[in-house]
Every structure is written in C-alpha cells, then in structure tokens.
Amino acid sequence: MSDDGRLRQIPAVQTVIRGIGDIPGVASTWVHTGARQVLAEIRQGVRQGHPVPDLDEIMGRVRARARDLARPHLRSVINATGVMIHTNLGRAPLPMEMMAHLGAIATQYSTLEYRLEQGVRGSRHEHVAGLLAELVGAEAAMVVNNNAAAVLLALSTLAAGKEVVVSRGELVEIGGSFRIPDVMALSGARLVEVGATNKTHDYDYARAINEETALLLKVHQSNFRQIGFVDSVDRATLTALAHSHQLPVMEDLGSGVLLPIRLDGWEEPTVQQVVEAGVDVTTFSGDKLLGGPQAGLVVGRRDIVERMKKHPLARAVRVDKMTLAVLELVLRQYREGRGEQLPLWQMIRMPAEGIKVRAEALRDALGVQAPGLVLDIEPDWSEIGGGSMPGTRVPSWVLTVALPTDRLTAVEEALRRGTVPVVVRVKGGKLVIDLRTVFPEQERPLLNALVEAIQRGHQGSGEGHHEDTGYDQAGAGHGH
C-alpha cells in the first residue's frame, strides 16, 4: 500500500478523543494536545515506512501522553548520583522546615519593600544585607539574581569605559559557554590580560596599571585546578598593590563558602577570609556551597555597594521575594551557628560508613522484591559538583545493579521516566546508586521506583545510554 493509503488509515483526532473519553484528573486540553502530538508522530512514522498502529494502541499512547502533559514540567526527582551540587538537578536542596515561611510569603502580602515601624516604603535589600555583611565581616552587602549578574553589575558600576587588569590564568569559562571576558565586554570595561596561563606575578599587575585602570580583578579557580609549574598572586599581596595605587580589588569567588572546608586535599577560602584580606568587593553564589537559593551575593566596601545599588542595571538583576525569603532563613541559620544543619552540609559531612549501612538495607529490600538480581555494595566516591572544589571527592559506598546492556539501558530510562523520577549513574555495565544524595524519606519511594523500573526493563529497551549519565554535565560551570 502507498504512503497516501496508509496515511488515510490514521484515525482523526476527534475519533481518538471520543474513544478515550474523560481521564480522571486530566483536563481535556491535555487530551486534545496529546492526541495531536501522537497522531503527528504516527504520520511521520508512516512516511518512514512504519505501519499504522491499531486504535487501541493509539488511544493508549494518547492517554499516557495526556497524563504526562498534565504534570508540571518542573518536577522533583530523587538524586541517586552522589553529586551533591548537581546543576542539572537544581543545585543545593533547601530545608523542608523553611517551606512554611516561604508558603506564607508566596500566598500573602509581605513587607518586601515596606517598613512596618515607620509605615513608609523600604528597600528589599534590607531583609538580608545587614545579616550578610555581619556574617562575613564586611561593611555592606546586597543580593542580585545570580553570581554572573553580580559580576556584571560590579564591573558596570566600577569600570565601564575603563581598564580591568586580570591574570590570564583566571580568564575562566563560567558554564554554558559564558566567559569572564564576555561578561567584561558586556559591562563596558576593557580587559587587560597580564602574566601567563600558568604563572602571574605581582609585577605583571604593577606594569599594567595606568591612568585608565579602574580596578584589579581576581577570579577564584572554583571550577578548575592548576597543578605543576604554576604561581599566582595571593589576594593580600594584590590588595596591597591595588591600594598603593588608590585602586579597588574585586574578587569573583564563584562558589562562596561560609564554613571552613577541606576535602581530598583541597581547601576552599571562606568569604570571611577574602573580606579580611582587604578585597574591596567580593561576589559569590547562593545555591552552591552556601546551601541556599540561586542568588548572586555581593559584599564589600559600603561606598562601592551603594553605587551598585543605584546603578540602572541593579533593577534588571534584582531578586524576588521568594529568593529573599529563603536566603534570609539560610543566613539566619548560619548566624545561629546551625549552618552545618543545612541539607547540603549534612550530605558533605555524612560518614561513609553510615551510607554503607543504608545501602546494605536497600540491597536487602531490593533483593526480596526483585529476586535474581546481581546486587553489590562497593566503595566509591561522591562529588561536590556544581563547579565547586574541582576534582574533590568524598569517600562513599554505593549499591550497584549489574544488568545486560539492553536491560541496563531500559531500566535507567524507566527510572528517569517513572512516576517518581530517579537519576542514577551508569558505569561499567551497572546501575550505580549513591545514597549520600538521597534523603532518608526518599528511600522507600526509591525502592519502589527500582522495582517498577526493573519490571518495565523486561518489556523493552531504551535508545542508548552513556557512561556516568548521572554526573553533573552542565554543572562544570564556575559558580554563577
């Protein structure tokens, strides 16, 4: 039969919709959209030589598509990859106890820009600026919507039309193909590169300073690491040099941290240390090692921060009330000495032996519900991720499920596309499940999802898989 003849066998949209009727909990608009999408796919398949499915199969596909369309596109998932700041999966998770306050702010009016004491207009900066400045020992602070915006605003305020001196070894790419030179060009500042990729000395900066110089910029290598024949200028030396020429120093910390952390031989500078070294303006992220919401945090000299607040770009990059509500609670938790109780820090500090016990319990339960599987508990490594502390690994234990290649692909896909989506790693012909990034209350849903996916994996296979599919690919960025 010709393509035209087979195309005429495809039922009309209304025929399919009438056959399906109502789907509980699914609005009719999603059924209509699902029917159009599925029938368009069938027509494309026919043109490629595939047969026309029967009506029952078509209606089944439309029902499944309609249910999928009816669900919110942004969904919660179980992160079983062991990557703690997973950019693709939303970076740092927030404490559940903060949600009641967030819900009240979201569903009611709030004091976003209103001072109850005086009954006059206030500033949205007031909710976190003082708290943040006090925490890090700075004169002033402000918050914008992400760290790239913070860098752009600072450069636009301090260096538009003038020169900014930066080491060649610090001209980083911050993820998504956005690079420091690009951000600088957008700000109107002129980039002056000094030193070599692997070595920059204080005299390199000194030689570049002239009447057109606006500031010296230091960019922390938070998403890559240089080893070997390398040298750079420490921030105290750079600050002393800049101040001797009456110039400010700006540092882009990328993934800023407020608690001391040393892992796998890597020690991250705290924001407090940077401020104490005399850096005039520092920018860093809110949703990485801070463990809060996406935001760009700015701390430093009062006169500089006030100028940034008044810059026209500040309104374009300002944060909303939801971000401010969560960020204030996160900062208060640090102020009360409870920073390590944030979910991210609980994951970082979690002992490997405790993870092993949980993995063994999951293995035993899975072995009962899905007998015949090859299950093992193996030593492995969790990662910080998210462009933070590059190459740093944390010892862990993982549950592995060995499967033939076709079933491995099918089960991994079924986990991703299940009722409760689960993201795992695939490595060496095995599913790799690291419970460091799985909350205890998620263990039962994870078990159910594994059983369901393994059962579905018997019925078909996916379209191919890649090694280490769970690892944070977009998260290689600098911390913006």
Tab-separated table of C-alpha atoms in Angstrom:
chain	number	residue	atom	x	y	z
A	1	MET	CA	0.000	0.000	0.000
A	2	SER	CA	1.246	3.515	-0.797
A	3	ASP	CA	2.074	6.060	1.884
A	4	ASP	CA	-1.086	8.005	0.980
A	5	GLY	CA	-3.192	4.904	1.509
A	6	ARG	CA	-1.660	4.165	4.891
A	7	LEU	CA	-1.933	7.808	5.952
A	8	ARG	CA	-5.684	7.634	5.276
A	9	GLN	CA	-5.871	4.754	7.797
A	10	ILE	CA	-4.802	7.052	10.628
A	11	PRO	CA	-7.897	7.983	12.672
A	12	ALA	CA	-8.997	11.591	13.063
A	13	VAL	CA	-8.232	13.484	16.253
A	14	GLN	CA	-11.905	13.589	17.263
A	15	THR	CA	-12.256	9.832	16.754
A	16	VAL	CA	-9.403	9.197	19.172
A	17	ILE	CA	-10.711	11.722	21.718
A	18	ARG	CA	-14.229	10.249	21.658
A	19	GLY	CA	-12.795	6.776	22.151
A	20	ILE	CA	-10.790	7.876	25.172
A	21	GLY	CA	-13.488	9.902	26.922
A	22	ASP	CA	-12.610	11.550	30.228
A	23	ILE	CA	-9.349	10.799	32.031
A	24	PRO	CA	-9.689	11.389	35.799
A	25	GLY	CA	-7.529	14.285	36.942
A	26	VAL	CA	-6.555	15.292	33.394
A	27	ALA	CA	-8.084	18.376	31.746
A	28	SER	CA	-9.484	17.852	28.243
A	29	THR	CA	-6.990	20.328	26.769
A	30	TRP	CA	-4.159	17.897	27.532
A	31	VAL	CA	-6.052	15.043	25.882
A	32	HIS	CA	-6.508	17.141	22.728
A	33	THR	CA	-2.846	18.175	22.723
A	34	GLY	CA	-1.701	14.615	23.375
A	35	ALA	CA	-3.855	13.285	20.538
A	36	ARG	CA	-2.465	15.812	18.069
A	37	GLN	CA	1.106	15.059	19.098
A	38	VAL	CA	0.737	11.276	18.940
A	39	LEU	CA	-1.049	11.344	15.576
A	40	ALA	CA	1.629	13.664	14.158
A	41	GLU	CA	4.283	11.189	15.299
A	42	ILE	CA	2.370	8.318	13.687
A	43	ARG	CA	2.130	10.209	10.393
A	44	GLN	CA	5.869	10.824	10.489
A	45	GLY	CA	6.440	7.132	11.188
A	46	VAL	CA	4.263	6.073	8.268
A	47	ARG	CA	6.296	8.273	5.924
A	48	GLN	CA	9.364	6.415	7.179
A	49	GLY	CA	7.801	3.046	6.393
A	50	HIS	CA	6.265	2.094	9.741
A	51	PRO	CA	2.779	0.532	9.951
A	52	VAL	CA	-0.254	2.330	11.383
A	53	PRO	CA	-0.965	1.164	14.976
A	54	ASP	CA	-4.458	-0.050	15.780
A	55	LEU	CA	-6.902	2.295	17.520
A	56	ASP	CA	-6.453	0.738	20.972
A	57	GLU	CA	-2.686	1.260	20.833
A	58	ILE	CA	-3.132	4.843	19.641
A	59	MET	CA	-5.562	5.608	22.460
A	60	GLY	CA	-3.179	4.060	24.996
A	61	ARG	CA	-0.358	6.269	23.767
A	62	VAL	CA	-2.587	9.341	23.888
A	63	ARG	CA	-3.701	8.560	27.459
A	64	ALA	CA	-0.080	8.234	28.572
A	65	ARG	CA	0.891	11.437	26.761
A	66	ALA	CA	-2.049	13.372	28.234
A	67	ARG	CA	-1.132	12.296	31.773
A	68	ASP	CA	2.456	13.332	31.140
A	69	LEU	CA	1.376	16.728	29.762
A	70	ALA	CA	-0.907	17.296	32.759
A	71	ARG	CA	2.005	17.044	35.194
A	72	PRO	CA	4.091	20.157	35.939
A	73	HIS	CA	7.179	20.186	33.745
A	74	LEU	CA	9.465	21.195	36.617
A	75	ARG	CA	9.313	18.200	38.943
A	76	SER	CA	11.120	16.893	41.980
A	77	VAL	CA	13.430	13.933	41.419
A	78	ILE	CA	15.449	11.530	43.528
A	79	ASN	CA	19.122	12.288	43.004
A	80	ALA	CA	20.983	8.989	43.452
A	81	THR	CA	24.129	10.117	41.619
A	82	GLY	CA	26.182	11.185	44.631
A	83	VAL	CA	26.730	14.626	43.057
A	84	MET	CA	25.741	16.975	45.857
A	85	ILE	CA	25.517	20.296	43.987
A	86	HIS	CA	24.004	18.938	40.784
A	87	THR	CA	23.396	21.870	38.436
A	88	ASN	CA	21.102	19.858	36.171
A	89	LEU	CA	19.006	18.837	39.179
A	90	GLY	CA	18.690	22.255	40.821
A	91	ARG	CA	21.903	22.563	42.863
A	92	ALA	CA	21.612	22.819	46.661
A	93	PRO	CA	18.382	21.481	48.210
A	94	LEU	CA	16.682	23.619	50.840
A	95	PRO	CA	15.449	22.603	54.314
A	96	MET	CA	11.853	21.414	54.433
A	97	GLU	CA	11.179	23.466	57.584
A	98	MET	CA	11.639	26.660	55.570
A	99	MET	CA	8.713	25.855	53.298
A	100	ALA	CA	6.007	27.045	55.708
A	101	HIS	CA	7.522	30.538	55.806
A	102	LEU	CA	8.058	30.506	52.050
A	103	GLY	CA	4.435	29.483	51.510
A	104	ALA	CA	3.194	32.369	53.651
A	105	ILE	CA	5.332	34.877	51.737
A	106	ALA	CA	4.188	33.439	48.394
A	107	THR	CA	0.460	33.324	49.116
A	108	GLN	CA	0.040	36.506	51.161
A	109	TYR	CA	1.229	40.100	51.018
A	110	SER	CA	4.597	40.789	52.616
A	111	THR	CA	6.983	43.505	53.805
A	112	LEU	CA	9.115	43.203	50.652
A	113	GLU	CA	9.565	46.982	50.337
A	114	TYR	CA	7.685	48.288	53.368
A	115	ARG	CA	8.809	49.308	56.857
A	116	LEU	CA	6.189	48.420	59.431
A	117	GLU	CA	7.790	50.577	62.140
A	118	GLN	CA	7.518	53.841	60.180
A	119	GLY	CA	4.740	52.927	57.745
A	120	VAL	CA	6.865	54.029	54.796
A	121	ARG	CA	8.444	52.475	51.743
A	122	GLY	CA	11.539	50.391	52.428
A	123	SER	CA	14.151	48.546	50.381
A	124	ARG	CA	14.163	44.867	49.510
A	125	HIS	CA	17.891	44.848	50.301
A	126	GLU	CA	17.138	45.448	53.994
A	127	HIS	CA	15.979	41.884	54.633
A	128	VAL	CA	19.378	40.269	54.118
A	129	ALA	CA	22.024	42.974	53.606
A	130	GLY	CA	22.802	43.629	57.268
A	131	LEU	CA	22.741	39.954	58.170
A	132	LEU	CA	25.040	39.003	55.293
A	133	ALA	CA	27.503	41.822	55.978
A	134	GLU	CA	27.680	40.883	59.655
A	135	LEU	CA	28.297	37.204	58.857
A	136	VAL	CA	31.327	37.892	56.658
A	137	GLY	CA	32.690	40.997	58.387
A	138	ALA	CA	32.020	43.387	55.500
A	139	GLU	CA	30.828	46.989	55.626
A	140	ALA	CA	27.851	46.366	53.339
A	141	ALA	CA	26.134	43.767	51.180
A	142	MET	CA	23.485	43.323	48.516
A	143	VAL	CA	21.901	40.452	46.588
A	144	VAL	CA	21.086	40.039	42.887
A	145	ASN	CA	19.683	37.116	40.928
A	146	ASN	CA	22.905	35.150	40.301
A	147	ASN	CA	26.661	35.494	40.504
A	148	ALA	CA	27.125	36.287	36.814
A	149	ALA	CA	24.752	39.221	37.352
A	150	ALA	CA	26.732	40.277	40.417
A	151	VAL	CA	29.972	40.306	38.409
A	152	LEU	CA	28.317	42.196	35.554
A	153	LEU	CA	26.817	44.787	37.898
A	154	ALA	CA	30.083	45.334	39.763
A	155	LEU	CA	32.110	45.771	36.573
A	156	SER	CA	29.458	48.040	35.037
A	157	THR	CA	29.472	50.202	38.156
A	158	LEU	CA	33.211	50.411	38.725
A	159	ALA	CA	34.867	50.018	35.340
A	160	ALA	CA	32.629	50.944	32.392
A	161	GLY	CA	34.823	52.604	29.764
A	162	LYS	CA	38.000	51.869	31.706
A	163	GLU	CA	40.524	49.043	32.072
A	164	VAL	CA	40.327	45.989	34.326
A	165	VAL	CA	43.536	44.040	34.962
A	166	VAL	CA	43.223	40.254	35.355
A	167	SER	CA	45.587	37.293	35.178
A	168	ARG	CA	45.456	35.129	32.046
A	169	GLY	CA	45.224	32.117	34.314
A	170	GLU	CA	41.923	33.407	35.707
A	171	LEU	CA	40.011	34.092	32.479
A	172	VAL	CA	37.603	31.285	33.234
A	173	GLU	CA	34.532	29.988	31.462
A	174	ILE	CA	31.661	30.003	33.921
A	175	GLY	CA	29.480	27.374	32.275
A	176	GLY	CA	27.089	27.467	29.339
A	177	SER	CA	29.906	28.975	27.200
A	178	PHE	CA	29.781	32.244	29.168
A	179	ARG	CA	33.270	33.536	29.843
A	180	ILE	CA	34.725	36.246	32.051
A	181	PRO	CA	35.961	38.249	29.013
A	182	ASP	CA	32.419	38.167	27.580
A	183	VAL	CA	30.885	39.442	30.820
A	184	MET	CA	33.556	42.130	30.994
A	185	ALA	CA	32.881	43.270	27.427
A	186	LEU	CA	29.155	43.490	28.165
A	187	SER	CA	29.890	45.705	31.171
A	188	GLY	CA	31.782	48.187	29.002
A	189	ALA	CA	35.088	47.516	30.753
A	190	ARG	CA	38.254	46.881	28.756
A	191	LEU	CA	40.119	43.688	29.569
A	192	VAL	CA	43.858	43.877	30.214
A	193	GLU	CA	45.414	40.410	30.447
A	194	VAL	CA	48.641	40.002	32.407
A	195	GLY	CA	51.031	37.157	33.142
A	196	ALA	CA	50.921	33.718	31.570
A	197	THR	CA	48.332	30.966	31.777
A	198	ASN	CA	50.312	29.119	34.430
A	199	LYS	CA	52.214	31.932	36.163
A	200	THR	CA	51.363	35.502	37.094
A	201	HIS	CA	53.476	37.702	39.394
A	202	ASP	CA	52.773	40.920	41.257
A	203	TYR	CA	54.996	42.867	38.865
A	204	ASP	CA	52.749	41.766	35.964
A	205	TYR	CA	49.859	43.633	37.575
A	206	ALA	CA	52.066	46.595	38.510
A	207	ARG	CA	53.288	47.072	34.931
A	208	ALA	CA	49.702	47.143	33.625
A	209	ILE	CA	48.451	49.881	35.949
A	210	ASN	CA	47.973	53.295	34.337
A	211	GLU	CA	45.586	56.249	34.427
A	212	GLU	CA	42.937	54.169	32.594
A	213	THR	CA	42.929	51.373	35.169
A	214	ALA	CA	39.664	51.085	37.122
A	215	LEU	CA	40.359	48.019	39.250
A	216	LEU	CA	42.306	44.790	39.654
A	217	LEU	CA	40.181	41.658	39.289
A	218	LYS	CA	40.871	38.282	40.855
A	219	VAL	CA	38.810	35.267	39.765
A	220	HIS	CA	38.934	32.265	42.079
A	221	GLN	CA	39.553	28.974	40.286
A	222	SER	CA	36.470	27.310	41.721
A	223	ASN	CA	35.677	25.127	38.693
A	224	PHE	CA	39.157	24.001	37.653
A	225	ARG	CA	42.530	23.348	39.210
A	226	GLN	CA	46.055	24.179	38.041
A	227	ILE	CA	48.952	21.985	39.177
A	228	GLY	CA	52.621	21.739	38.319
A	229	PHE	CA	54.695	24.767	37.298
A	230	VAL	CA	52.179	27.357	38.445
A	231	ASP	CA	52.124	30.504	40.537
A	232	SER	CA	49.642	33.273	41.236
A	233	VAL	CA	49.421	36.408	43.334
A	234	ASP	CA	47.666	35.933	46.653
A	235	ARG	CA	44.811	38.297	47.425
A	236	ALA	CA	46.603	40.067	50.284
A	237	THR	CA	49.524	40.990	48.015
A	238	LEU	CA	47.184	42.001	45.205
A	239	THR	CA	45.131	44.145	47.565
A	240	ALA	CA	48.213	45.903	48.918
A	241	LEU	CA	49.381	46.656	45.368
A	242	ALA	CA	45.987	47.997	44.288
A	243	HIS	CA	45.553	50.163	47.363
A	244	SER	CA	49.017	51.661	46.905
A	245	HIS	CA	47.670	52.993	43.588
A	246	GLN	CA	44.288	54.002	45.121
A	247	LEU	CA	42.551	51.252	43.124
A	248	PRO	CA	39.950	48.762	44.345
A	249	VAL	CA	40.289	44.987	44.131
A	250	MET	CA	37.339	42.850	43.132
A	251	GLU	CA	37.219	39.074	43.570
A	252	ASP	CA	34.776	36.711	41.921
A	253	LEU	CA	34.715	33.761	44.315
A	254	GLY	CA	32.243	31.780	42.252
A	255	SER	CA	31.070	29.225	44.785
A	256	GLY	CA	31.424	31.079	48.074
A	257	VAL	CA	31.540	29.253	51.396
A	258	LEU	CA	31.000	30.490	54.957
A	259	LEU	CA	32.210	27.371	56.796
A	260	PRO	CA	35.778	26.011	56.770
A	261	ILE	CA	36.035	23.066	54.392
A	262	ARG	CA	38.959	20.872	53.420
A	263	LEU	CA	38.288	17.765	51.348
A	264	ASP	CA	40.554	15.483	49.354
A	265	GLY	CA	43.491	17.865	49.809
A	266	TRP	CA	41.529	20.918	48.629
A	267	GLU	CA	40.782	23.830	50.952
A	268	GLU	CA	38.272	26.423	49.824
A	269	PRO	CA	38.768	30.029	51.025
A	270	THR	CA	35.858	31.345	53.054
A	271	VAL	CA	34.187	34.633	52.225
A	272	GLN	CA	35.278	35.892	55.643
A	273	GLN	CA	38.939	35.274	54.750
A	274	VAL	CA	38.572	37.165	51.477
A	275	VAL	CA	36.985	40.158	53.205
A	276	GLU	CA	39.640	40.104	55.939
A	277	ALA	CA	42.368	40.192	53.259
A	278	GLY	CA	41.079	43.620	52.259
A	279	VAL	CA	39.302	42.796	49.000
A	280	ASP	CA	37.014	45.746	48.268
A	281	VAL	CA	34.130	43.886	46.615
A	282	THR	CA	33.505	40.138	46.530
A	283	THR	CA	30.831	38.203	44.639
A	284	PHE	CA	29.695	34.595	45.098
A	285	SER	CA	26.773	32.217	44.569
A	286	GLY	CA	23.888	31.444	46.885
A	287	ASP	CA	22.962	27.956	45.690
A	288	LYS	CA	26.316	26.217	45.856
A	289	LEU	CA	28.455	25.750	48.962
A	290	LEU	CA	26.327	28.303	50.787
A	291	GLY	CA	23.472	25.795	50.502
A	292	GLY	CA	20.763	28.344	49.725
A	293	PRO	CA	18.691	29.574	46.761
A	294	GLN	CA	20.057	30.814	43.444
A	295	ALA	CA	21.379	34.313	44.036
A	296	GLY	CA	24.432	36.474	43.495
A	297	LEU	CA	25.765	37.793	46.786
A	298	VAL	CA	27.880	40.952	46.924
A	299	VAL	CA	29.885	42.027	49.986
A	300	GLY	CA	32.437	44.780	50.433
A	301	ARG	CA	33.032	48.472	50.936
A	302	ARG	CA	29.937	50.496	51.725
A	303	ASP	CA	30.583	53.168	49.094
A	304	ILE	CA	31.001	50.563	46.344
A	305	VAL	CA	27.899	48.588	47.331
A	306	GLU	CA	25.821	51.783	47.492
A	307	ARG	CA	26.969	52.734	43.995
A	308	MET	CA	25.991	49.281	42.745
A	309	LYS	CA	22.522	49.579	44.284
A	310	LYS	CA	21.957	52.861	42.425
A	311	HIS	CA	23.171	51.602	39.040
A	312	PRO	CA	20.339	51.239	36.453
A	313	LEU	CA	21.323	47.602	35.896
A	314	ALA	CA	20.557	46.804	39.538
A	315	ARG	CA	16.818	46.800	38.866
A	316	ALA	CA	17.208	44.430	35.927
A	317	VAL	CA	19.032	41.862	38.066
A	318	ARG	CA	17.204	42.284	41.383
A	319	VAL	CA	15.903	39.271	43.295
A	320	ASP	CA	12.273	38.464	44.016
A	321	LYS	CA	10.564	37.995	47.368
A	322	MET	CA	10.794	34.180	47.214
A	323	THR	CA	14.578	34.239	46.928
A	324	LEU	CA	14.900	36.819	49.688
A	325	ALA	CA	12.601	34.848	51.995
A	326	VAL	CA	14.652	31.669	51.683
A	327	LEU	CA	18.030	33.394	51.690
A	328	GLU	CA	17.224	35.242	54.911
A	329	LEU	CA	16.371	31.967	56.660
A	330	VAL	CA	19.554	30.309	55.365
A	331	LEU	CA	21.701	33.213	56.559
A	332	ARG	CA	19.930	33.225	59.930
A	333	GLN	CA	20.776	29.540	60.278
A	334	TYR	CA	24.459	30.389	59.808
A	335	ARG	CA	24.155	33.307	62.245
A	336	GLU	CA	22.717	30.938	64.871
A	337	GLY	CA	25.614	28.510	64.415
A	338	ARG	CA	23.479	25.923	62.618
A	339	GLY	CA	24.949	26.174	59.112
A	340	GLU	CA	26.073	22.550	59.151
A	341	GLN	CA	22.432	21.501	59.604
A	342	LEU	CA	21.588	22.668	56.071
A	343	PRO	CA	20.882	19.678	53.778
A	344	LEU	CA	23.979	20.238	51.634
A	345	TRP	CA	26.297	20.337	54.629
A	346	GLN	CA	24.685	17.261	56.138
A	347	MET	CA	25.499	15.455	52.884
A	348	ILE	CA	29.080	16.731	52.840
A	349	ARG	CA	29.705	15.674	56.450
A	350	MET	CA	27.848	12.342	56.185
A	351	PRO	CA	30.170	9.452	57.220
A	352	ALA	CA	30.775	6.837	54.539
A	353	GLU	CA	30.011	4.001	56.961
A	354	GLY	CA	26.531	5.371	57.588
A	355	ILE	CA	25.905	5.406	53.841
A	356	LYS	CA	27.116	1.807	53.639
A	357	VAL	CA	24.564	0.700	56.240
A	358	ARG	CA	21.758	2.384	54.288
A	359	ALA	CA	22.977	0.872	51.007
A	360	GLU	CA	23.019	-2.607	52.552
A	361	ALA	CA	19.441	-2.170	53.772
A	362	LEU	CA	18.345	-1.075	50.288
A	363	ARG	CA	20.169	-4.035	48.725
A	364	ASP	CA	18.430	-6.487	51.063
A	365	ALA	CA	14.981	-4.997	50.433
A	366	LEU	CA	15.509	-4.909	46.667
A	367	GLY	CA	16.735	-8.493	46.687
A	368	VAL	CA	13.474	-9.597	48.310
A	369	GLN	CA	11.180	-7.649	45.963
A	370	ALA	CA	13.160	-8.294	42.761
A	371	PRO	CA	14.939	-11.632	43.262
A	372	GLY	CA	17.614	-12.822	40.871
A	373	LEU	CA	19.432	-9.502	40.530
A	374	VAL	CA	23.201	-9.203	40.861
A	375	LEU	CA	23.492	-6.675	43.694
A	376	ASP	CA	26.711	-5.476	45.308
A	377	ILE	CA	27.887	-2.878	47.805
A	378	GLU	CA	31.073	-1.234	46.547
A	379	PRO	CA	33.354	1.587	47.716
A	380	ASP	CA	33.079	4.670	45.516
A	381	TRP	CA	33.289	8.453	45.589
A	382	SER	CA	30.693	11.192	45.888
A	383	GLU	CA	31.374	14.575	44.296
A	384	ILE	CA	30.697	18.152	45.377
A	385	GLY	CA	29.728	19.125	41.799
A	386	GLY	CA	28.301	22.396	40.544
A	387	GLY	CA	31.644	23.942	39.628
A	388	SER	CA	32.758	23.830	43.265
A	389	MET	CA	36.013	22.382	44.593
A	390	PRO	CA	37.007	20.774	41.253
A	391	GLY	CA	38.151	17.168	41.385
A	392	THR	CA	37.271	16.915	45.072
A	393	ARG	CA	35.850	13.537	46.006
A	394	VAL	CA	34.258	12.291	49.202
A	395	PRO	CA	34.547	8.572	50.103
A	396	SER	CA	31.229	6.757	49.875
A	397	TRP	CA	29.624	3.354	49.366
A	398	VAL	CA	27.232	2.583	46.526
A	399	LEU	CA	24.687	-0.052	45.622
A	400	THR	CA	25.338	-1.491	42.158
A	401	VAL	CA	22.913	-3.440	39.989
A	402	ALA	CA	24.558	-5.446	37.199
A	403	LEU	CA	22.367	-5.923	34.110
A	404	PRO	CA	22.850	-6.924	30.462
A	405	THR	CA	23.399	-3.894	28.224
A	406	ASP	CA	19.904	-3.836	26.706
A	407	ARG	CA	18.193	-4.152	30.097
A	408	LEU	CA	20.591	-1.661	31.676
A	409	THR	CA	19.541	0.950	29.149
A	410	ALA	CA	15.854	0.168	29.583
A	411	VAL	CA	15.971	0.244	33.393
A	412	GLU	CA	17.942	3.507	33.519
A	413	GLU	CA	15.395	5.113	31.184
A	414	ALA	CA	12.483	3.680	33.166
A	415	LEU	CA	13.925	5.173	36.352
A	416	ARG	CA	14.137	8.614	34.748
A	417	ARG	CA	10.634	8.397	33.307
A	418	GLY	CA	8.888	6.752	36.232
A	419	THR	CA	6.130	8.127	38.447
A	420	VAL	CA	8.861	9.195	40.859
A	421	PRO	CA	11.810	10.118	38.608
A	422	VAL	CA	15.165	8.744	39.758
A	423	VAL	CA	18.527	9.793	38.323
A	424	VAL	CA	21.389	7.326	38.788
A	425	ARG	CA	24.827	6.757	37.322
A	426	VAL	CA	25.639	4.088	34.746
A	427	LYS	CA	29.174	2.787	34.971
A	428	GLY	CA	30.902	-0.412	33.932
A	429	GLY	CA	27.684	-2.158	32.919
A	430	LYS	CA	25.992	-1.392	36.231
A	431	LEU	CA	23.481	0.983	37.733
A	432	VAL	CA	25.302	2.899	40.468
A	433	ILE	CA	23.204	4.259	43.351
A	434	ASP	CA	24.847	6.590	45.887
A	435	LEU	CA	22.595	7.265	48.873
A	436	ARG	CA	24.612	10.289	50.012
A	437	THR	CA	22.288	12.465	47.911
A	438	VAL	CA	19.112	10.517	48.739
A	439	PHE	CA	17.139	11.788	51.723
A	440	PRO	CA	16.032	9.110	54.233
A	441	GLU	CA	12.352	9.771	53.488
A	442	GLN	CA	13.082	9.041	49.807
A	443	GLU	CA	14.411	5.530	50.435
A	444	ARG	CA	11.011	3.808	50.224
A	445	PRO	CA	9.999	5.656	47.011
A	446	LEU	CA	13.456	4.823	45.621
A	447	LEU	CA	12.951	1.136	46.364
A	448	ASN	CA	9.518	1.181	44.720
A	449	ALA	CA	10.914	3.017	41.687
A	450	LEU	CA	13.728	0.478	41.310
A	451	VAL	CA	11.315	-2.450	41.466
A	452	GLU	CA	8.967	-0.802	38.948
A	453	ALA	CA	11.813	0.112	36.584
A	454	ILE	CA	13.325	-3.373	36.699
A	455	GLN	CA	9.933	-4.885	35.886
A	456	ARG	CA	9.467	-2.440	32.994
A	457	GLY	CA	13.023	-3.146	31.857
A	458	HIS	CA	11.928	-6.683	30.990
A	459	GLN	CA	9.478	-5.261	28.453
A	460	GLY	CA	11.800	-3.227	26.256
A	461	SER	CA	14.953	-1.205	25.980
A	462	GLY	CA	15.767	2.477	25.570
A	463	GLU	CA	17.561	4.328	22.834
A	464	GLY	CA	21.080	4.021	24.167
A	465	HIS	CA	22.999	5.178	27.198
A	466	HIS	CA	26.224	6.899	28.100
A	467	GLU	CA	28.678	6.073	30.843
A	468	ASP	CA	28.259	8.098	34.055
A	469	THR	CA	24.948	9.525	32.827
A	470	GLY	CA	24.099	10.809	36.305
A	471	TYR	CA	27.042	13.145	36.615
A	472	ASP	CA	26.621	16.879	36.521
A	473	GLN	CA	27.419	17.923	32.946
A	474	ALA	CA	26.046	21.450	32.942
A	475	GLY	CA	27.450	21.826	36.442
A	476	ALA	CA	31.006	22.264	35.263
A	477	GLY	CA	30.391	25.993	35.363
A	478	HIS	CA	32.234	28.414	37.591
A	479	GLY	CA	29.561	29.030	40.174
A	480	HIS	CA	27.270	31.530	38.552
